[in-house]
Amino acid sequence: MISYACPFPENFVWGVATAAPQIEGAAFEDGKGESIWDRYTRIPGKVLKGDTLDVACDHYHKFNEDFALMRRLGVKSYRLSLAWPRIFPQGDGSVNQAGLDFYHRLFDAMAENDITPWVTLFHWDLPQALEDRGGWTSRVTVDAFAKYADTVVKAFGGKVKNWITLNEIRCFTVLAYKNGGPKAPGRTESDAVVNQTYHHALLCHGHGVRAVREFGGRGARVGLTDNCDVCIPVSETPRDIAAARQWFTERNLHILGAIYGGGYSPAYLERVGADAPKTEAGDFKLISMPTDFLGLNIYTATHVRAGAAGGYEVVTLPVNYPRADSVWLNLVPQCMYWATRMVRDVYGASSIYVTENGCGYDEEPVIGGEVNDLHRREYLRAHLRELHRAVADGVPIHGYFLWSFMDNYEWEDGYTRRFGVVHCDFATQVRTPKLSALWYAKVMEANRIL
Ligand code: PNW
């Protein structure tokens, strides 16, 4: 039995994460094109309080200050994303040099502060011009993404070695094209169309991998960040574990199942029937290109147990079950153990990074220059303990990125819901490290849970 007090493996990567649209602001500066989120936030009723991404954390102008703060906290690895519409304002067509210049300045500032970038190519901010041509329902987006990926990997390959193709396919496909939202563009489409959006996303992932292999240079590594549907067995008995594994496999057939399986499985095709996505020859050669790691965003999980008559049963949570202020964020620390173990067991994932984990709360005031977020510290500690348990059980977990470095634009929840370990006062743009940041700084330094 390895104790929680034991260190994580040597060279374990500790970091923090953000995404361009959530922090940069400068939504229409230096030639940046409109994104689907710039458009969506202006539709009344879509976003809490009608908050927009126009200014966000103004990181576009304050990145030097932000990197200096990261350095003070001992952050050595930072996951960020590039804004596609900053680089191709129309999605494809001509490149906006000012957009490339901005990220060159950003990576240079990171290097000066001894911070290693982990770069996500796409974190939901599709250029609106591409949405106008069909968005994720159209193969036009796949071609445009291929060109975008080639361009940025060529441009930044000298400065960036860790690449992530896409962030959370579900969030810009089914959560954006099926029921009018909650994610942009908020369309309402048939199952067949939604299945097609998944397929196009998988193709873009493949193009991201291909671009890094072709243009990434020496030492470049690439993987997907997925928010696979995660469950935990209610009791850790062989029966409940088998039930959880069955649930997990079924729920992730269309993304991880397709990537690791080299195609759509008979089980998937049977499930979707006539709504199966249209594919072309060669698609899965691209989609299933080997990657260097799998990124997982893990926040919560569903409770599953063996059914009385075989199979599995989903356990309905009691109304008093604890959760964060985000309604979906039930507190289930074992999600860290079971998500990582399942992707190892089911797909044979051999290098796993937790690319996001954290919790969102609404009221976190600065009092006397401090933010007391003991609730977040307890969340993180509990989740890291379960991650440590997986490491101790031999699951190949090589890093952890906390979501998020600072409070930022939480999509349809606007600026109300705070996920940062650094507080951001959106009126003054003053940053204040919360208690959780001070604690996490020590964890990163000690390489163990404190
Ligand atoms: C992730 N769910 O989204 C995103 O990658 C981040 O941009 C976001 O800010 C963060 O988590 C916090 O929400 C998720 O419904 C959205 O389970 C929804 C879910 C999970 C993650």
PDB file of N, CA, C and O in Angstrom, residues 14-15 70 74-78 114-117 444:
ATOM      1  N   TRP A  14       3.442  18.922 -13.452  1.00  0.00           N
ATOM      2  CA  TRP A  14       2.396  19.665 -12.744  1.00  0.00           C
ATOM      3  C   TRP A  14       2.158  20.971 -13.481  1.00  0.00           C
ATOM      4  O   TRP A  14       3.116  21.677 -13.804  1.00  0.00           O
ATOM      5  N   GLY A  15       0.916  21.299 -13.734  1.00  0.00           N
ATOM      6  CA  GLY A  15       0.675  22.537 -14.450  1.00  0.00           C
ATOM      7  C   GLY A  15      -0.682  23.133 -14.169  1.00  0.00           C
ATOM      8  O   GLY A  15      -1.441  22.637 -13.323  1.00  0.00           O
ATOM      9  N   MET A  70       2.675  33.385 -12.553  1.00  0.00           N
ATOM     10  CA  MET A  70       2.890  31.935 -12.642  1.00  0.00           C
ATOM     11  C   MET A  70       4.269  31.588 -12.110  1.00  0.00           C
ATOM     12  O   MET A  70       4.438  30.627 -11.361  1.00  0.00           O
ATOM     13  N   GLY A  74       5.549  29.155  -9.026  1.00  0.00           N
ATOM     14  CA  GLY A  74       6.315  27.951  -9.367  1.00  0.00           C
ATOM     15  C   GLY A  74       5.672  27.108 -10.453  1.00  0.00           C
ATOM     16  O   GLY A  74       5.932  25.909 -10.552  1.00  0.00           O
ATOM     17  N   VAL A  75       4.832  27.727 -11.293  1.00  0.00           N
ATOM     18  CA  VAL A  75       4.210  26.982 -12.401  1.00  0.00           C
ATOM     19  C   VAL A  75       5.251  26.779 -13.496  1.00  0.00           C
ATOM     20  O   VAL A  75       5.809  27.735 -14.016  1.00  0.00           O
ATOM     21  N   LYS A  76       5.491  25.522 -13.844  1.00  0.00           N
ATOM     22  CA  LYS A  76       6.510  25.225 -14.855  1.00  0.00           C
ATOM     23  C   LYS A  76       5.882  24.778 -16.176  1.00  0.00           C
ATOM     24  O   LYS A  76       6.537  24.784 -17.214  1.00  0.00           O
ATOM     25  N   SER A  77       4.626  24.330 -16.130  1.00  0.00           N
ATOM     26  CA  SER A  77       3.949  23.859 -17.338  1.00  0.00           C
ATOM     27  C   SER A  77       2.575  24.507 -17.420  1.00  0.00           C
ATOM     28  O   SER A  77       1.846  24.549 -16.431  1.00  0.00           O
ATOM     29  N   TYR A  78       2.261  24.979 -18.592  1.00  0.00           N
ATOM     30  CA  TYR A  78       1.027  25.752 -18.754  1.00  0.00           C
ATOM     31  C   TYR A  78       0.321  25.307 -20.034  1.00  0.00           C
ATOM     32  O   TYR A  78       0.893  25.356 -21.117  1.00  0.00           O
ATOM     33  N   ASP A 114      10.481  30.646 -17.881  1.00  0.00           N
ATOM     34  CA  ASP A 114      10.770  29.236 -17.631  1.00  0.00           C
ATOM     35  C   ASP A 114       9.495  28.387 -17.558  1.00  0.00           C
ATOM     36  O   ASP A 114       9.379  27.481 -16.739  1.00  0.00           O
ATOM     37  N   ILE A 115       8.535  28.712 -18.410  1.00  0.00           N
ATOM     38  CA  ILE A 115       7.250  27.999 -18.423  1.00  0.00           C
ATOM     39  C   ILE A 115       7.135  27.240 -19.749  1.00  0.00           C
ATOM     40  O   ILE A 115       7.284  27.829 -20.818  1.00  0.00           O
ATOM     41  N   THR A 116       6.871  25.934 -19.660  1.00  0.00           N
ATOM     42  CA  THR A 116       6.756  25.101 -20.856  1.00  0.00           C
ATOM     43  C   THR A 116       5.318  25.117 -21.366  1.00  0.00           C
ATOM     44  O   THR A 116       4.397  24.795 -20.613  1.00  0.00           O
ATOM     45  N   PRO A 117       5.110  25.460 -22.652  1.00  0.00           N
ATOM     46  CA  PRO A 117       3.738  25.486 -23.183  1.00  0.00           C
ATOM     47  C   PRO A 117       3.213  24.107 -23.595  1.00  0.00           C
ATOM     48  O   PRO A 117       3.950  23.300 -24.157  1.00  0.00           O
ATOM     49  N   MET A 444       3.127  21.355  -6.127  1.00  0.00           N
ATOM     50  CA  MET A 444       3.959  21.244  -7.336  1.00  0.00           C
ATOM     51  C   MET A 444       5.430  21.156  -6.953  1.00  0.00           C
ATOM     52  O   MET A 444       6.190  20.381  -7.527  1.00  0.00           O
TER      53      MET A 444
END
